[in-house]
Every structure is written in C-alpha cells, then in structure tokens.
Tab-separated table of C-alpha atoms in Angstrom:
chain	number	residue	atom	x	y	z
A	295	VAL	CA	0.000	0.000	0.000
A	296	LEU	CA	2.867	2.320	0.853
A	297	PHE	CA	4.531	1.883	-2.542
A	298	ARG	CA	1.294	2.001	-4.551
A	299	SER	CA	0.723	5.527	-3.197
A	300	ARG	CA	4.032	6.618	-4.733
A	301	ARG	CA	3.473	5.634	-8.357
A	302	ASN	CA	4.741	8.886	-9.814
A	303	GLU	CA	8.103	8.898	-8.051
A	304	PRO	CA	11.042	8.607	-10.480
A	305	LEU	CA	13.111	5.473	-10.711
A	306	SER	CA	16.121	7.298	-9.279
A	307	THR	CA	14.294	7.867	-5.990
A	308	LEU	CA	13.167	4.246	-5.691
A	309	LYS	CA	16.600	3.048	-6.755
A	310	ALA	CA	18.282	5.152	-4.058
A	311	GLU	CA	15.948	3.739	-1.413
A	312	ILE	CA	16.560	0.143	-2.492
A	313	GLU	CA	20.316	0.685	-2.468
A	314	HIS	CA	19.996	2.345	0.927
A	315	TYR	CA	18.158	-0.730	2.254
A	316	GLY	CA	20.991	-2.925	0.948
A	317	SER	CA	23.783	-0.813	2.413
A	318	THR	CA	21.955	-0.622	5.714
A	319	GLN	CA	21.652	-4.396	5.774
A	320	GLU	CA	25.396	-4.733	5.211
A	321	GLU	CA	26.114	-2.209	7.903
A	322	ILE	CA	23.916	-4.009	10.427
A	323	MET	CA	25.334	-7.405	9.509
A	324	SER	CA	28.901	-6.151	9.994
A	325	SER	CA	28.138	-4.710	13.423
A	326	LYS	CA	28.836	-6.687	16.600
A	327	SER	CA	26.110	-9.038	17.754
A	328	THR	CA	27.237	-9.052	21.389
A	329	GLU	CA	28.684	-6.445	23.695
A	330	LYS	CA	29.571	-6.491	27.366
A	331	VAL	CA	28.527	-3.487	29.423
A	332	GLY	CA	29.839	-3.823	32.909
A	333	CYS	CA	28.724	-7.129	34.206
A	334	ILE	CA	25.926	-7.388	31.594
A	335	GLN	CA	26.328	-9.261	28.319
A	336	LEU	CA	24.130	-7.718	25.565
A	337	ASP	CA	23.132	-9.969	22.614
A	338	ASN	CA	21.637	-8.153	19.548
A	339	THR	CA	21.498	-11.179	17.265
A	340	ILE	CA	17.689	-11.481	17.209
A	341	ILE	CA	17.169	-7.746	16.854
A	342	LYS	CA	19.681	-7.577	13.976
A	343	ALA	CA	17.973	-10.470	12.231
A	344	GLN	CA	14.559	-8.846	12.593
A	345	ILE	CA	15.767	-5.483	11.298
A	346	ILE	CA	17.549	-7.120	8.370
A	347	ASP	CA	14.394	-9.110	7.582
A	348	ILE	CA	12.314	-5.913	7.619
A	349	LEU	CA	14.779	-4.136	5.347
A	350	LEU	CA	14.767	-7.126	3.015
A	351	GLN	CA	10.942	-7.093	2.891
A	352	TRP	CA	10.948	-3.382	2.076
A	353	GLN	CA	13.560	-3.874	-0.610
A	354	THR	CA	11.624	-6.784	-2.128
A	355	ALA	CA	8.388	-4.809	-2.005
A	356	GLU	CA	9.918	-1.905	-3.898
A	357	LEU	CA	11.475	-4.206	-6.467
A	358	ASN	CA	8.118	-5.933	-6.968
A	359	PHE	CA	6.475	-2.558	-7.318
A	360	ILE	CA	8.980	-1.477	-9.979
A	361	GLN	CA	8.493	-4.797	-11.773
A	362	GLU	CA	4.710	-4.397	-11.680
A	363	GLN	CA	4.930	-0.861	-13.042
A	364	ALA	CA	7.427	-1.827	-15.732
A	365	LEU	CA	5.248	-4.701	-16.977
A	366	LYS	CA	2.184	-2.488	-16.904
A	367	GLU	CA	3.922	0.186	-19.000
A	368	LEU	CA	5.270	-2.479	-21.358
A	369	ASN	CA	1.856	-4.046	-21.927
A	370	THR	CA	0.278	-0.615	-22.346
A	371	LEU	CA	2.725	0.166	-25.155
A	372	TYR	CA	2.130	-3.139	-26.909
A	373	ASN	CA	-1.612	-2.711	-26.540
A	374	LEU	CA	-1.303	0.749	-28.101
A	375	PHE	CA	0.664	-0.675	-31.036
A	376	GLN	CA	-1.935	-3.402	-31.634
A	377	THR	CA	-5.092	-1.308	-31.206
A	378	SER	CA	-3.637	1.468	-33.387
A	379	GLU	CA	-3.288	-0.898	-36.305
A	380	VAL	CA	-6.887	-2.027	-35.834
A	381	ASN	CA	-8.252	1.512	-35.492
A	382	LEU	CA	-6.378	2.613	-38.606
A	383	ARG	CA	-7.824	-0.052	-40.878
A	384	THR	CA	-8.841	0.960	-44.383
A	385	PRO	CA	-11.846	3.347	-44.082
A	386	GLN	CA	-14.919	2.052	-45.899
A	387	ASP	CA	-17.141	5.094	-45.411
A	388	LEU	CA	-16.999	8.723	-44.346
A	389	ASN	CA	-17.609	7.947	-40.695
A	390	GLN	CA	-14.683	5.528	-40.566
A	391	LEU	CA	-12.538	7.986	-42.513
A	392	SER	CA	-13.258	10.741	-40.006
A	393	LYS	CA	-12.454	8.504	-37.037
A	394	SER	CA	-9.276	7.186	-38.671
A	395	ARG	CA	-7.996	10.685	-39.481
A	396	ASP	CA	-8.718	11.943	-35.961
A	397	TYR	CA	-7.054	8.903	-34.428
A	398	LEU	CA	-4.049	9.260	-36.729
A	399	LYS	CA	-3.606	12.925	-35.796
A	400	LYS	CA	-3.788	11.958	-32.134
A	401	LEU	CA	-1.103	9.270	-32.544
A	402	VAL	CA	1.235	11.529	-34.518
A	403	LYS	CA	0.900	14.165	-31.809
A	404	GLN	CA	1.617	11.577	-29.096
A	405	LYS	CA	4.641	10.026	-30.856
A	406	PRO	CA	7.290	12.091	-28.971
A	407	THR	CA	5.625	11.247	-25.661
A	408	ILE	CA	5.432	7.552	-26.543
A	409	GLU	CA	9.054	7.466	-27.663
A	410	GLY	CA	10.052	9.243	-24.471
A	411	GLN	CA	8.696	6.301	-22.458
A	412	LEU	CA	11.012	3.727	-24.045
A	413	THR	CA	14.368	4.630	-22.482
A	414	PRO	CA	13.040	5.028	-18.895
A	415	LEU	CA	11.242	1.707	-19.275
A	416	GLU	CA	14.402	0.000	-20.505
A	417	GLU	CA	16.275	1.463	-17.537
A	418	LYS	CA	13.717	-0.047	-15.180
A	419	PHE	CA	14.222	-3.488	-16.681
A	420	LYS	CA	18.015	-3.115	-16.562
A	421	PHE	CA	17.817	-2.132	-12.902
A	422	LEU	CA	15.626	-5.157	-12.167
A	423	ASP	CA	18.120	-7.369	-13.993
A	424	ASP	CA	20.819	-6.181	-11.564
A	425	TYR	CA	18.751	-7.716	-8.769
A	426	SER	CA	18.056	-10.900	-10.779
A	427	ILE	CA	14.295	-10.328	-10.906
A	428	HIS	CA	12.615	-13.130	-12.844
A	429	PHE	CA	10.254	-12.502	-15.775
A	430	LYS	CA	7.925	-14.811	-17.646
A	431	GLU	CA	9.089	-15.879	-21.081
A	432	GLU	CA	6.290	-13.894	-22.748
A	433	ASP	CA	7.214	-10.695	-20.897
A	434	MET	CA	10.901	-11.243	-21.611
A	435	GLN	CA	10.206	-11.475	-25.346
A	436	LYS	CA	8.170	-8.292	-25.251
A	437	ARG	CA	10.906	-6.284	-23.538
A	438	LEU	CA	13.583	-7.640	-25.887
A	439	ASN	CA	11.444	-6.781	-28.964
A	440	LEU	CA	10.321	-3.383	-27.700
A	441	ARG	CA	12.492	-1.327	-30.055
A	442	LYS	CA	11.509	-3.464	-33.033
A	443	ALA	CA	7.841	-3.099	-32.065
A	444	TRP	CA	8.366	0.665	-31.931
A	445	ASP	CA	9.962	0.681	-35.399
A	446	ASP	CA	7.124	-1.468	-36.778
A	447	PHE	CA	4.642	0.939	-35.208
A	448	ASN	CA	6.254	3.897	-37.000
A	449	LYS	CA	6.276	2.047	-40.317
A	450	MET	CA	2.603	1.182	-39.822
A	451	LEU	CA	1.815	4.861	-39.173
A	452	GLU	CA	3.570	5.876	-42.399
A	453	GLU	CA	1.721	3.257	-44.429
A	454	ARG	CA	-1.654	4.065	-42.899
A	455	THR	CA	-1.095	7.796	-43.329
A	456	LYS	CA	-0.558	7.263	-47.042
A	457	LEU	CA	-3.568	4.931	-47.269
A	458	ILE	CA	-5.895	7.251	-45.357
A	459	ASN	CA	-4.828	10.228	-47.474
A	460	GLU	CA	-5.595	8.224	-50.619
A	461	ARG	CA	-9.020	7.291	-49.255
A	462	TYR	CA	-9.575	10.928	-48.298
A	463	ASN	CA	-8.883	12.114	-51.847
A	464	HIS	CA	-11.000	9.314	-53.311
A	465	MET	CA	-14.004	10.051	-51.097
A	466	GLN	CA	-13.614	13.770	-51.715
A	467	ASN	CA	-13.896	13.166	-55.448
A	468	GLU	CA	-16.874	10.886	-54.851
A	469	THR	CA	-18.575	13.661	-52.894
A	470	LYS	CA	-17.986	16.144	-55.711
A	471	ASN	CA	-19.404	13.674	-58.237
A	472	THR	CA	-22.427	13.014	-56.043
A	473	LEU	CA	-23.016	16.744	-55.685
A	474	ASP	CA	-22.918	17.086	-59.487
A	475	GLU	CA	-25.404	14.221	-59.816
A	476	VAL	CA	-27.783	15.824	-57.329
A	477	SER	CA	-27.525	19.115	-59.219
A	478	LYS	CA	-28.327	17.413	-62.545
A	479	ASP	CA	-31.183	15.424	-60.997
A	480	SER	CA	-32.557	18.637	-59.500
A	481	GLU	CA	-32.526	20.307	-62.906
A	482	GLU	CA	-34.360	17.311	-64.369
A	483	GLN	CA	-36.815	17.393	-61.489
A	484	LYS	CA	-37.600	21.045	-62.202
A	485	ARG	CA	-38.154	20.356	-65.919
A	486	ASN	CA	-40.388	17.409	-65.118
A	487	PHE	CA	-42.362	19.498	-62.639
A	488	ILE	CA	-42.874	22.375	-65.075
A	489	ASN	CA	-44.065	19.990	-67.767
A	490	ASN	CA	-46.297	17.721	-65.666
A	491	ALA	CA	-47.403	19.521	-62.507
A	492	PRO	CA	-51.162	20.207	-62.206
A	493	PHE	CA	-51.172	23.826	-63.318
A	494	THR	CA	-54.354	23.111	-65.314
A	495	THR	CA	-57.666	21.376	-64.716
A	496	ASN	CA	-57.500	19.553	-68.066
A	497	ASN	CA	-58.051	15.864	-67.326
A	498	THR	CA	-57.269	16.596	-63.692
A	499	ASP	CA	-59.629	16.574	-60.735
A	500	ASN	CA	-58.851	17.583	-57.169
A	501	GLU	CA	-57.867	14.118	-55.958
A	502	LYS	CA	-55.583	13.489	-58.924
A	503	ALA	CA	-53.933	16.886	-58.452
A	504	PHE	CA	-53.185	16.186	-54.789
A	505	ASN	CA	-51.779	12.760	-55.650
A	506	MET	CA	-49.518	14.291	-58.277
A	507	LEU	CA	-48.293	16.924	-55.839
A	508	ASN	CA	-47.568	14.254	-53.220
A	509	GLU	CA	-45.486	12.355	-55.764
A	510	PHE	CA	-43.505	15.471	-56.571
A	511	LYS	CA	-43.020	16.148	-52.866
A	512	GLU	CA	-41.653	12.649	-52.359
A	513	GLN	CA	-39.228	13.093	-55.266
A	514	VAL	CA	-38.013	16.410	-53.862
A	515	ARG	CA	-37.714	14.890	-50.380
A	516	SER	CA	-35.511	12.149	-51.793
A	517	LEU	CA	-33.197	14.704	-53.392
A	518	ARG	CA	-33.098	16.763	-50.209
A	519	ASN	CA	-32.152	13.642	-48.256
A	520	ARG	CA	-29.268	13.071	-50.636
A	521	GLU	CA	-28.142	16.637	-49.985
A	522	ASN	CA	-28.480	16.256	-46.211
A	523	ASN	CA	-26.540	13.001	-46.286
A	524	MET	CA	-23.613	14.911	-47.782
A	525	LYS	CA	-23.433	17.557	-45.040
A	526	PHE	CA	-21.003	15.445	-43.057
A	527	ALA	CA	-18.811	15.102	-46.158
A	528	PHE	CA	-18.973	18.854	-46.832
A	529	GLU	CA	-17.687	19.567	-43.328
A	530	MET	CA	-14.931	16.958	-43.587
A	531	PHE	CA	-13.679	18.169	-46.965
A	532	ASN	CA	-14.171	21.882	-46.167
A	533	MET	CA	-16.588	22.246	-49.060
A	534	ASN	CA	-19.192	24.980	-49.353
A	535	PRO	CA	-22.047	23.402	-51.306
A	536	PRO	CA	-23.796	25.785	-53.696
A	537	PRO	CA	-27.504	26.525	-53.210
A	538	ASN	CA	-30.021	24.437	-55.103
A	539	PRO	CA	-32.390	26.920	-56.785
A	540	ASP	CA	-34.072	24.180	-58.819
A	541	LEU	CA	-35.311	22.313	-55.751
A	542	ASP	CA	-36.141	25.609	-54.054
A	543	TYR	CA	-38.336	26.476	-57.033
A	544	VAL	CA	-40.120	23.123	-57.071
A	545	GLU	CA	-40.715	23.174	-53.311
A	546	LYS	CA	-42.168	26.675	-53.465
A	547	GLU	CA	-44.396	25.896	-56.454
A	548	ILE	CA	-45.668	22.704	-54.822
A	549	GLU	CA	-46.629	24.789	-51.812
A	550	ASN	CA	-48.404	27.325	-54.050
A	551	LEU	CA	-50.236	24.642	-56.039
A	552	GLU	CA	-51.400	23.047	-52.809
A	553	LYS	CA	-52.884	26.393	-51.821
A	554	VAL	CA	-54.650	26.757	-55.175
A	555	TRP	CA	-56.003	23.235	-55.349
A	556	GLY	CA	-56.871	23.401	-51.679
A	557	LEU	CA	-58.973	26.489	-52.311
A	558	LYS	CA	-60.634	24.869	-55.316
A	559	ASP	CA	-61.313	21.678	-53.363
A	560	ASP	CA	-62.767	23.711	-50.510
A	561	TRP	CA	-65.132	25.525	-52.904
A	562	ASP	CA	-66.164	22.323	-54.689
A	563	LYS	CA	-67.031	20.610	-51.408
A	564	LYS	CA	-68.805	23.624	-50.007
A	565	PHE	CA	-70.887	23.969	-53.158
A	566	ALA	CA	-71.691	20.257	-53.418
A	567	LEU	CA	-72.439	19.657	-49.755
A	568	GLU	CA	-73.905	22.982	-48.674
A	569	ILE	CA	-74.719	25.619	-51.258
A	570	SER	CA	-76.326	23.364	-53.885
A	571	LYS	CA	-78.668	21.955	-51.231
A	572	ILE	CA	-80.069	25.312	-50.103
A	573	LYS	CA	-83.823	25.532	-50.674
A	574	PHE	CA	-85.285	28.522	-52.515
A	575	GLN	CA	-87.124	29.553	-49.391
A	576	ASP	CA	-83.793	29.697	-47.438
A	577	PHE	CA	-81.850	31.467	-50.185
A	578	ASP	CA	-79.918	34.554	-48.962
A	579	MET	CA	-78.321	36.336	-51.898
A	580	ASP	CA	-76.178	38.701	-49.768
A	581	GLU	CA	-74.815	35.918	-47.605
A	582	LEU	CA	-73.801	33.801	-50.603
A	583	ASP	CA	-72.270	36.787	-52.332
A	584	ASP	CA	-70.147	37.411	-49.223
A	585	ARG	CA	-68.992	33.815	-49.316
A	586	VAL	CA	-67.953	34.108	-52.923
A	587	GLU	CA	-66.164	37.365	-52.164
A	588	GLU	CA	-64.039	35.579	-49.552
A	589	TYR	CA	-62.798	33.202	-52.248
A	590	PHE	CA	-62.063	36.089	-54.584
A	591	GLN	CA	-60.060	37.795	-51.832
A	592	ARG	CA	-57.952	34.678	-51.381
A	593	ILE	CA	-57.349	34.466	-55.124
A	594	ASN	CA	-56.321	38.125	-55.146
A	595	GLY	CA	-53.721	37.216	-52.506
A	596	PHE	CA	-51.972	34.865	-54.927
A	597	SER	CA	-48.785	35.989	-56.620
A	598	LYS	CA	-48.775	37.401	-60.133
A	599	GLU	CA	-47.372	34.162	-61.552
A	600	MET	CA	-49.964	32.015	-59.736
A	601	LYS	CA	-52.794	34.068	-61.187
A	602	LYS	CA	-51.629	33.038	-64.665
A	603	TRP	CA	-52.245	29.355	-63.963
A	604	GLU	CA	-55.230	27.826	-65.736
A	605	VAL	CA	-56.488	26.216	-62.535
A	606	VAL	CA	-56.704	29.643	-60.892
A	607	ASN	CA	-58.534	31.108	-63.889
A	608	PHE	CA	-60.851	28.106	-63.910
A	609	LEU	CA	-61.736	28.628	-60.253
A	610	ARG	CA	-62.219	32.341	-60.787
A	611	THR	CA	-64.543	31.618	-63.738
A	612	GLU	CA	-66.575	29.151	-61.682
A	613	LEU	CA	-66.970	31.688	-58.906
A	614	GLU	CA	-67.966	34.412	-61.352
A	615	LYS	CA	-70.526	32.122	-63.014
A	616	PHE	CA	-72.022	31.329	-59.637
A	617	ARG	CA	-72.063	34.970	-58.581
A	618	ASN	CA	-73.782	35.948	-61.863
A	619	THR	CA	-76.412	33.282	-61.193
A	620	LEU	CA	-77.346	34.725	-57.800
A	621	PRO	CA	-79.741	37.438	-59.129
A	622	LEU	CA	-81.586	34.834	-61.255
A	623	ILE	CA	-81.958	32.488	-58.279
A	624	ASN	CA	-83.098	35.395	-56.186
A	625	ALA	CA	-85.741	36.181	-58.837
A	626	LEU	CA	-86.913	32.564	-59.039
A	627	LYS	CA	-87.484	32.408	-55.284
A	628	SER	CA	-89.921	35.346	-55.586
A	629	GLU	CA	-93.369	34.620	-54.180
A	630	ALA	CA	-94.751	36.125	-57.398
A	631	MET	CA	-93.715	33.014	-59.299
A	632	ARG	CA	-96.758	30.948	-60.222
A	633	GLN	CA	-97.170	27.429	-61.527
A	634	ARG	CA	-97.660	28.655	-65.077
A	635	HIS	CA	-94.352	30.494	-64.845
A	636	TRP	CA	-92.590	27.258	-63.827
A	637	ARG	CA	-94.193	25.310	-66.648
A	638	SER	CA	-93.081	28.014	-69.082
A	639	GLU	CA	-89.478	27.812	-67.836
A	640	GLU	CA	-89.560	24.005	-68.017
A	641	ARG	CA	-90.511	24.188	-71.690
A	642	ARG	CA	-87.718	26.676	-72.358
A	643	VAL	CA	-84.903	24.686	-70.698
A	644	GLY	CA	-86.240	21.225	-71.493
A	645	LYS	CA	-86.091	20.013	-67.894
C-alpha cells in the first residue's frame, strides 16, 4: 500500500531507497552481535535479524512494485501498437474515414511522448536485472522486442497515413461527383415538374392533383435527403455546397399549387355539400355573395405568376358564373312566381 501511493516517483528515488536498504543491511550485519557493558552481556542477534528481515521485505516490495509498473507500462505500449493498427484499418465510409484521421492525428501528436517512455522503461528493466528479478518468457520477449515493435509501429503509421490520405482524396472526389449528380437530378426534377405539374384542370380533378403533388413532394424529399446526407462530407472536406435553386423552385411551387387546389377543393365541397342543397325559401343572396367574395379575396392574394395558372382562372370563372347566377336564383325564389311560370321555364330549358 505504501509503494502504490508513490506511483509517480522517479526510478532514481526508488533506486536510491533500495540501495539504501541494501547498504543498511550490510552495515547491520557487519556490526557486533554481542557487547559487554559492565557485568551485563548484551546480545543483539535477534534484533539484527529482525531489522535485516524488515529491510529485506521493504527492498523486495519496492522491487516488486517497480516490476509491476514496468510490466504495466510495457503491456500498455504493446496494446497501443496493436489497437492502433486495428483503429487505422482501411476506411470504408466517411464515418470511418473521419475517425481514422482523428485517431491518426492523435497518434502523430503523441509520438514524442510515446518514444520518451522507451528509455526510462528500458532502464527499469536493466535495474531489475541487476537484482536478478525473474520474468515470464512472454514478458521477456516483449521487452527484448520493444524497439523493433516501436519501429514497426512507426512504419505502420507511415503506411496508414498514405492509405488514409488516398481514401480521403478518393471520397472527396466521390462527394464532388455526387453533388454534381444531385444538381443534374434537380434540374431534371424542375423540368419534369414544369411539364407535368397540375397547373391546369385539363383531365385533372382535385384528388388526382393532390396525388400528383404528393409524388412530386416525395421526389423532392428524396433529393433533399441526398443533400443532407452529404453535409457530413462537406464539413470533412471543407466544401461549401452551392444553393439548389431548382429544388427551391419546385418546393415553393408545390406549396403554391397546394394552396390553389386546396382552395378549389374547398369551394367544390362547399358547393356540393352545402350551397347546392339550399332551398329557394332559405336562399340569402347577400350571404352567398359574401362567401364568394371571400374566395375572390384569397385568389387576389396569390402571386402574379400564380394568377396566370389555368387552374386559378378556372376557379375564378366558376366563382364568377355562380355569382352571376345569384340574381336569377333570387328572382326565381320570388313569391310572385306561379305554376304557369314554372311550366313556361320548363318548356324553355327542357327540364
């Protein structure tokens, strides 16, 4: 316990203490064991033996402590050599590349410190040899091959540095190529959107329009995911990715088309489920005109480009047709209408 609390003391201090224990033993052993004082005969044999035994125990304890520390440092170095080779294996992806480069930088920075441990460690073993301390065959081989293991470690670092740099350049080029592919795919996505998005009501109902927009959203989401997956690579390779105006355009137009078709769908449902079922007796021309005006206000809030879309013009036309019908409906609900009037209108419209 005493020696374990002094782990950081230099070898010179421990060595001086061990040598002091030895010299003290010799001094005690050379001293007289008996001495006569007056008529009393003093015998120090037992006391000398006990003191020498204590000194020997202390000396052995310190030697064992040095041996334990030396083996621990030796195994730590060998473990570092072995784990470094494993951690610096050929990177297969960006995550492994990042970890390998960080670990390599750490090792290169630690090299002087690691090398500085070799000579003091060798001195410990040499000191232990002077006291004939026994080592296992495995430990003996490790200490004898320590310098070779250090040289092999340095060669491994050189080889892995070259390999990791090659993988870095390769993956950097791959990232640039992927970025180019995403840019080209984004351009194609924009062209496809402009040509096929539901800007018109021709052969397109509300449900079909929403399905088409969802498909476009999924395609854009896929491209955005590819961009996001490259963020880690951009940071690693110190790249500043350019903006993607093509995807920005498609995303914005999808949002605008959803607003337009949402407004149209809202009107269609309101007319089918509510307005068309109003009875003549419950007809309120001013209230319905206010409702239509709300839709016109929302259309007026659209951008200039949105107002050019056929679907917007179609909705505006439908609203105008309905609004123009309101005075006629209001006239038909008049209490002045008689049965003969209805029969006359039936003959005129054929229904």
